[in-house]
Coordinates of C-alpha atoms in Angstrom, one line a residue:
M16 CA 92.7 -48.9 175.3
R17 CA 95.8 -46.6 175.0
R18 CA 98.1 -49.3 176.6
I19 CA 96.9 -51.8 174.1
L20 CA 97.1 -49.6 171.0
A21 CA 100.4 -48.0 171.7
P22 CA 102.5 -51.2 171.3
L23 CA 100.5 -52.0 168.1
T24 CA 101.2 -48.5 166.7
A25 CA 104.9 -48.9 167.5
L26 CA 105.0 -52.2 165.7
L27 CA 103.2 -50.8 162.6
L28 CA 105.6 -47.9 162.5
A29 CA 108.6 -50.2 162.8
T30 CA 107.4 -52.4 160.0
G31 CA 106.3 -49.5 157.8
V32 CA 102.8 -50.7 157.6
L33 CA 101.4 -47.6 159.2
A34 CA 102.7 -45.5 156.4
V35 CA 100.5 -47.5 154.0
L36 CA 97.4 -47.4 156.2
L37 CA 97.5 -43.7 156.9
P38 CA 97.4 -41.0 154.1
S39 CA 100.5 -38.9 153.8
A40 CA 100.7 -35.3 152.8
A41 CA 102.4 -36.4 149.6
N42 CA 99.6 -38.8 148.7
A43 CA 96.6 -36.6 149.7
A44 CA 95.0 -34.6 146.9
T45 CA 95.6 -30.9 146.7
C46 CA 92.6 -28.9 148.0
A47 CA 90.5 -27.3 145.3
T48 CA 89.2 -23.7 145.6
A49 CA 87.4 -23.3 148.9
W50 CA 83.6 -23.8 148.9
S51 CA 81.6 -20.5 149.0
A52 CA 77.9 -20.2 150.0
S53 CA 77.4 -17.5 147.4
A54 CA 79.0 -19.4 144.5
V55 CA 77.0 -21.5 142.0
Y56 CA 78.3 -25.0 141.3
T57 CA 77.2 -27.2 138.5
G58 CA 77.5 -31.0 138.2
G59 CA 81.1 -32.1 138.4
A60 CA 82.4 -28.9 140.0
V61 CA 84.9 -29.5 142.8
A62 CA 85.3 -27.4 146.0
S63 CA 87.1 -28.0 149.2
H64 CA 85.6 -27.7 152.7
N65 CA 86.9 -28.8 156.1
G66 CA 90.0 -30.5 154.7
H67 CA 88.1 -32.5 152.1
N68 CA 87.4 -32.1 148.4
W69 CA 83.8 -32.4 147.4
S70 CA 82.2 -32.9 143.9
A71 CA 78.8 -31.5 143.1
K72 CA 76.4 -34.0 141.7
W73 CA 74.2 -31.4 140.2
W74 CA 73.5 -27.6 140.3
T75 CA 73.8 -26.2 143.8
Q76 CA 74.2 -23.0 145.7
N77 CA 74.4 -22.4 149.5
E78 CA 74.3 -26.1 150.3
T79 CA 77.2 -27.0 152.6
P80 CA 79.4 -29.9 151.6
G81 CA 79.0 -32.7 154.1
G82 CA 75.6 -31.6 155.1
A83 CA 73.8 -31.9 151.7
D84 CA 73.3 -34.9 149.4
V85 CA 74.3 -32.8 146.4
W86 CA 78.0 -33.2 147.4
A87 CA 80.1 -36.3 147.0
D88 CA 83.1 -36.6 149.3
Q89 CA 86.3 -37.0 147.3
G90 CA 88.5 -37.6 150.3
T91 CA 91.0 -35.5 152.3
C92 CA 93.1 -32.8 150.8
T93 CA 96.0 -30.6 151.7
G94 CA 97.5 -27.3 150.6
G95 CA 95.9 -25.5 147.7
S96 CA 93.2 -22.9 148.5
G97 CA 91.2 -25.1 150.8
G98 CA 90.5 -24.8 154.5
G99 CA 87.8 -22.2 154.2
G100 CA 89.9 -19.6 152.3
T101 CA 88.4 -17.3 149.7
A102 CA 89.5 -15.7 146.5
C103 CA 87.6 -12.6 147.6
S104 CA 90.1 -11.2 150.1
Y105 CA 90.7 -7.9 148.3
P106 CA 91.2 -4.7 150.3
N107 CA 88.5 -2.2 151.0
W108 CA 88.4 0.8 148.8
V109 CA 89.9 3.9 150.3
A110 CA 89.0 7.4 149.1
G111 CA 92.1 9.4 148.0
Q112 CA 94.4 6.4 147.7
W113 CA 96.1 5.9 144.3
Y114 CA 95.0 2.9 142.3
A115 CA 96.9 1.5 139.4
V116 CA 95.2 -0.3 136.5
G117 CA 94.1 -3.7 137.5
S118 CA 93.7 -2.9 141.2
I119 CA 90.7 -4.7 142.7
V120 CA 88.8 -3.3 145.7
R121 CA 85.8 -4.1 147.8
Y122 CA 83.4 -1.1 147.9
T123 CA 81.1 0.0 150.7
D124 CA 78.1 -1.6 148.8
G125 CA 79.8 -5.0 149.3
N126 CA 80.6 -5.4 145.6
H127 CA 84.1 -5.6 144.0
Y128 CA 85.5 -3.3 141.4
I129 CA 88.6 -3.3 139.2
A130 CA 90.4 -0.2 138.1
V131 CA 90.4 0.1 134.3
H132 CA 92.2 3.4 134.4
E133 CA 94.6 4.6 137.1
N134 CA 93.0 7.1 139.4
P135 CA 93.6 8.9 142.8
G136 CA 90.9 7.0 144.7
Y137 CA 87.8 8.0 142.8
D138 CA 84.5 6.5 143.9
P139 CA 84.0 3.2 142.0
V140 CA 80.3 3.8 141.3
I141 CA 80.7 7.4 140.0
S142 CA 82.0 6.6 136.5
N143 CA 82.6 3.5 134.4
W144 CA 85.7 5.2 133.0
F145 CA 87.8 4.5 136.0
W146 CA 86.2 1.4 137.5
D147 CA 84.3 -1.7 136.2
P148 CA 82.4 -4.2 138.4
Y149 CA 84.4 -7.3 139.2
T150 CA 82.8 -10.6 139.9
C151 CA 84.3 -12.2 142.9
T152 CA 82.5 -15.3 144.3
G153 CA 85.2 -17.2 146.1
G154 CA 84.2 -20.3 144.1
P155 CA 84.9 -21.7 140.6
T156 CA 84.2 -19.6 137.6
D157 CA 82.6 -20.9 134.5
P158 CA 84.7 -21.0 131.3
P159 CA 83.5 -18.3 128.9
D160 CA 80.8 -19.4 126.5
P161 CA 82.0 -19.7 122.9
S162 CA 79.2 -17.3 121.9
G163 CA 80.7 -14.6 124.1
F164 CA 77.4 -14.2 126.0
V165 CA 78.0 -12.3 129.2
V166 CA 75.7 -14.6 131.2
S167 CA 77.1 -18.1 131.9
Q168 CA 74.9 -21.2 132.0
A169 CA 75.4 -21.4 135.7
Q170 CA 74.3 -17.8 136.2
F171 CA 71.3 -18.5 133.9
N172 CA 70.3 -21.4 136.0
Q173 CA 70.7 -19.3 139.2
M174 CA 68.4 -16.7 137.7
F175 CA 65.7 -19.3 136.8
P176 CA 66.0 -22.2 139.3
S177 CA 62.4 -23.4 138.5
R178 CA 62.4 -22.7 134.7
N179 CA 60.6 -24.9 132.3
S180 CA 63.1 -27.3 130.5
F181 CA 61.8 -25.8 127.2
Y182 CA 63.7 -22.6 127.8
T183 CA 67.2 -23.9 127.3
Y184 CA 70.3 -21.9 127.6
S185 CA 71.6 -23.4 124.4
G186 CA 68.4 -22.2 122.6
L187 CA 69.0 -18.7 123.8
V188 CA 72.6 -18.7 122.7
S189 CA 71.6 -20.1 119.3
A190 CA 69.0 -17.4 118.9
M191 CA 71.5 -14.7 119.6
G192 CA 73.2 -15.5 116.3
A193 CA 70.3 -13.7 114.6
F194 CA 70.9 -10.6 116.6
P195 CA 74.7 -10.1 117.0
A196 CA 74.3 -6.7 118.7
F197 CA 72.3 -8.1 121.6
A198 CA 74.4 -7.9 124.8
K199 CA 77.5 -7.2 122.8
T200 CA 77.2 -3.4 122.4
G201 CA 79.1 -0.9 124.5
S202 CA 81.1 -1.5 127.6
D203 CA 81.1 -4.7 129.7
T204 CA 78.8 -2.9 132.1
I205 CA 76.3 -2.1 129.4
K206 CA 76.4 -5.6 128.0
K207 CA 75.6 -7.1 131.3
Q208 CA 72.9 -4.6 132.1
E209 CA 71.2 -5.3 128.8
A210 CA 71.4 -9.0 129.3
A211 CA 70.0 -8.6 132.8
A212 CA 67.2 -6.3 131.6
F213 CA 66.1 -8.7 128.8
L214 CA 66.1 -11.7 131.1
A215 CA 64.3 -9.8 133.9
N216 CA 61.5 -8.8 131.5
V217 CA 61.1 -12.2 129.9
G218 CA 61.2 -13.8 133.3
H219 CA 58.4 -11.5 134.4
E220 CA 56.3 -12.3 131.3
T221 CA 56.6 -16.1 131.8
G222 CA 56.5 -16.4 135.6
G223 CA 60.3 -17.2 135.8
L224 CA 60.5 -18.9 132.4
V225 CA 57.9 -21.4 133.5
H226 CA 55.0 -20.7 131.1
I227 CA 55.4 -21.3 127.4
V228 CA 52.0 -20.2 126.4
E229 CA 49.5 -17.6 127.7
Q230 CA 47.6 -19.1 130.6
N231 CA 44.3 -17.3 130.2
T232 CA 42.7 -19.2 127.3
A233 CA 39.7 -16.9 127.3
N234 CA 41.9 -14.3 125.6
Y235 CA 42.9 -16.5 122.7
P236 CA 40.2 -15.4 120.2
H237 CA 40.9 -11.8 120.9
Y238 CA 44.3 -11.8 119.2
C239 CA 43.1 -12.0 115.6
D240 CA 42.9 -8.6 113.8
A241 CA 40.8 -9.7 110.8
G242 CA 41.2 -6.3 109.2
Q243 CA 44.8 -7.1 108.2
P244 CA 45.0 -8.0 104.5
Y245 CA 46.5 -11.4 105.3
G246 CA 43.9 -12.2 107.9
C247 CA 44.3 -15.0 110.4
P248 CA 45.1 -18.1 108.2
A249 CA 46.0 -20.3 111.2
G250 CA 42.6 -19.7 112.8
Q251 CA 41.0 -16.9 114.9
A252 CA 42.3 -18.3 118.2
A253 CA 45.8 -19.3 117.1
Y254 CA 47.8 -16.1 117.9
Y255 CA 47.8 -16.2 121.7
G256 CA 50.9 -15.3 123.7
R257 CA 53.8 -17.7 123.3
G258 CA 57.5 -17.8 124.2
P259 CA 59.7 -15.6 126.5
I260 CA 58.1 -12.3 125.4
Q261 CA 54.6 -13.8 125.0
L262 CA 54.4 -12.9 121.3
S263 CA 50.7 -12.3 120.5
W264 CA 48.4 -10.9 117.7
N265 CA 48.5 -12.1 114.0
F266 CA 50.3 -8.9 112.9
N267 CA 53.2 -9.5 115.3
Y268 CA 53.5 -13.1 114.2
K269 CA 53.5 -11.9 110.6
A270 CA 56.2 -9.3 111.3
A271 CA 58.4 -11.6 113.4
G272 CA 58.1 -14.4 110.8
D273 CA 59.0 -12.1 107.9
A274 CA 62.1 -10.8 109.9
L275 CA 63.2 -14.2 110.9
G276 CA 62.4 -16.1 107.7
L277 CA 59.9 -18.3 109.5
P278 CA 56.2 -19.1 108.6
L279 CA 54.9 -17.9 111.9
L280 CA 51.7 -16.5 110.4
T281 CA 50.6 -19.8 109.1
N282 CA 52.3 -21.9 111.8
P283 CA 52.4 -19.9 115.1
W284 CA 52.8 -23.1 117.0
L285 CA 56.5 -23.1 116.1
V286 CA 57.1 -20.6 118.9
Q287 CA 56.0 -23.1 121.5
Q288 CA 57.7 -26.1 119.9
D289 CA 61.2 -24.9 119.2
A290 CA 63.2 -23.2 121.9
A291 CA 65.5 -21.4 119.5
V292 CA 62.5 -20.0 117.6
A293 CA 60.9 -18.9 120.9
W294 CA 64.0 -17.1 122.0
K295 CA 64.4 -15.5 118.5
T296 CA 60.9 -14.0 118.8
G297 CA 61.8 -12.5 122.1
L298 CA 65.0 -11.1 120.8
W299 CA 63.2 -9.8 117.7
Y300 CA 60.8 -7.8 119.8
W301 CA 63.6 -6.6 122.1
M302 CA 65.9 -5.5 119.3
T303 CA 63.4 -4.1 116.7
Q304 CA 60.1 -3.1 118.2
N305 CA 59.2 0.1 120.1
G306 CA 55.9 -1.2 121.3
P307 CA 54.1 1.5 123.3
G308 CA 57.4 3.2 124.0
T309 CA 59.5 5.6 121.9
M310 CA 62.5 3.3 121.4
T311 CA 63.4 -0.3 121.3
A312 CA 64.4 -1.9 124.6
H313 CA 67.8 -2.6 123.2
N314 CA 68.4 1.1 122.4
A315 CA 67.1 2.1 125.9
M316 CA 69.8 0.0 127.5
V317 CA 72.8 0.7 125.2
N318 CA 72.0 4.5 125.3
S319 CA 71.7 4.4 129.2
R320 CA 68.1 5.5 129.2
G321 CA 67.4 3.0 132.0
F322 CA 65.6 -0.2 132.7
G323 CA 62.3 1.7 133.1
E324 CA 62.3 2.5 129.3
T325 CA 62.4 -1.2 128.5
I326 CA 59.2 -1.7 130.6
R327 CA 57.6 1.2 128.6
S328 CA 58.6 -0.5 125.3
I329 CA 57.1 -3.9 126.4
N330 CA 54.0 -3.0 128.3
G331 CA 54.1 0.7 129.0
S332 CA 50.5 1.4 128.0
L333 CA 49.3 -0.9 130.9
E334 CA 52.0 -0.5 133.5
C335 CA 53.8 2.8 133.2
N336 CA 52.7 6.3 134.5
G337 CA 51.0 4.7 137.5
G338 CA 49.1 2.1 135.5
N339 CA 50.3 -0.8 137.5
P340 CA 53.1 0.0 139.9
G341 CA 53.1 -3.5 141.4
Q342 CA 54.0 -5.1 138.0
V343 CA 56.6 -2.4 137.4
Q344 CA 58.3 -3.1 140.8
S345 CA 58.2 -6.9 140.1
R346 CA 60.2 -6.3 136.9
V347 CA 62.6 -3.9 138.7
N348 CA 63.2 -6.4 141.5
A349 CA 64.1 -9.1 139.0
Y350 CA 66.5 -6.8 137.2
Q351 CA 68.2 -5.7 140.4
S352 CA 68.6 -9.4 141.4
F353 CA 70.1 -10.3 138.0
T354 CA 72.5 -7.4 137.9
Q355 CA 73.7 -8.5 141.3
I356 CA 74.3 -12.0 140.0
L357 CA 76.3 -10.6 137.0
G358 CA 78.3 -8.3 139.3
V359 CA 77.2 -5.1 137.8
T360 CA 75.4 -1.9 139.0
P361 CA 71.8 -1.5 137.7
G362 CA 72.1 2.1 136.7
G363 CA 69.4 4.8 137.1
N364 CA 65.9 5.3 135.8
L365 CA 64.7 2.0 136.9
T366 CA 60.9 2.6 136.7
C367 CA 58.5 4.2 134.3

């Protein structure tokens, strides 16, 4: 075969036809950012792998281009950041080494940190004054959401891969307009910790944002406190748990409705019909209600009282002080996972 093809190749080169048939470096596309198994890609995102650019058809993580149907081959590429490179090639942190503002290091916990104040090699996890967590995925980053929310839509999808379509990211962002202090108070670390804490708790309450309404229908008639002067105008069995925080009881629907300017006492079904309303009730409780605790969950996070205090404010009478350690640990596990996604340390006082 070589003796036959060699003259043909020479002929094509002589006539210039081969230059048309074979892609040249000048004609090949520039390689996009190298694909990373840890990065999250949404539909339309492009990454390079093994000398080709690949386009994601839908949300994906840890699915190798060329080996999964989620990726569409966009052809060969040259240069750029392809070829298996990574944007996470920052040096390891060294104790006692001087770091200027903006220096990025990889710490012994595997996470990256950026110097926000110059320092002589202080430990990155000792104080937020000198270092802040730095997200380094090696893949594309989402453009910042216009709302300024510290959780991107891709990160939200990563946190809740099996969520009910009712719980939309846009619904959450819209609801945040009613509570402008949520996840926007304090340092970037505190903002991300609060967002992670809220999402971890509501994820626990709803089975990963799967359930819109309480699943135990036998409980429904119990949530009517007829002793309230306004009673239960929607019916005795109408005030069961709904939404991300599983709002329940007629007095909670009354208080939430009054605060939000919504007729929730007479129409509690709004919470299961409108995603923005559902998210608003969750944020209302988070921002304004102590529950069985001594402070709101929002105050617990922005004052660095720890994730454990948010559990106490939401369901402390049943779970804290040894009441149900398994449920507490489930919430903590979700919180730790979400803070890792956001590239931030979880802080202390995780349990109650």
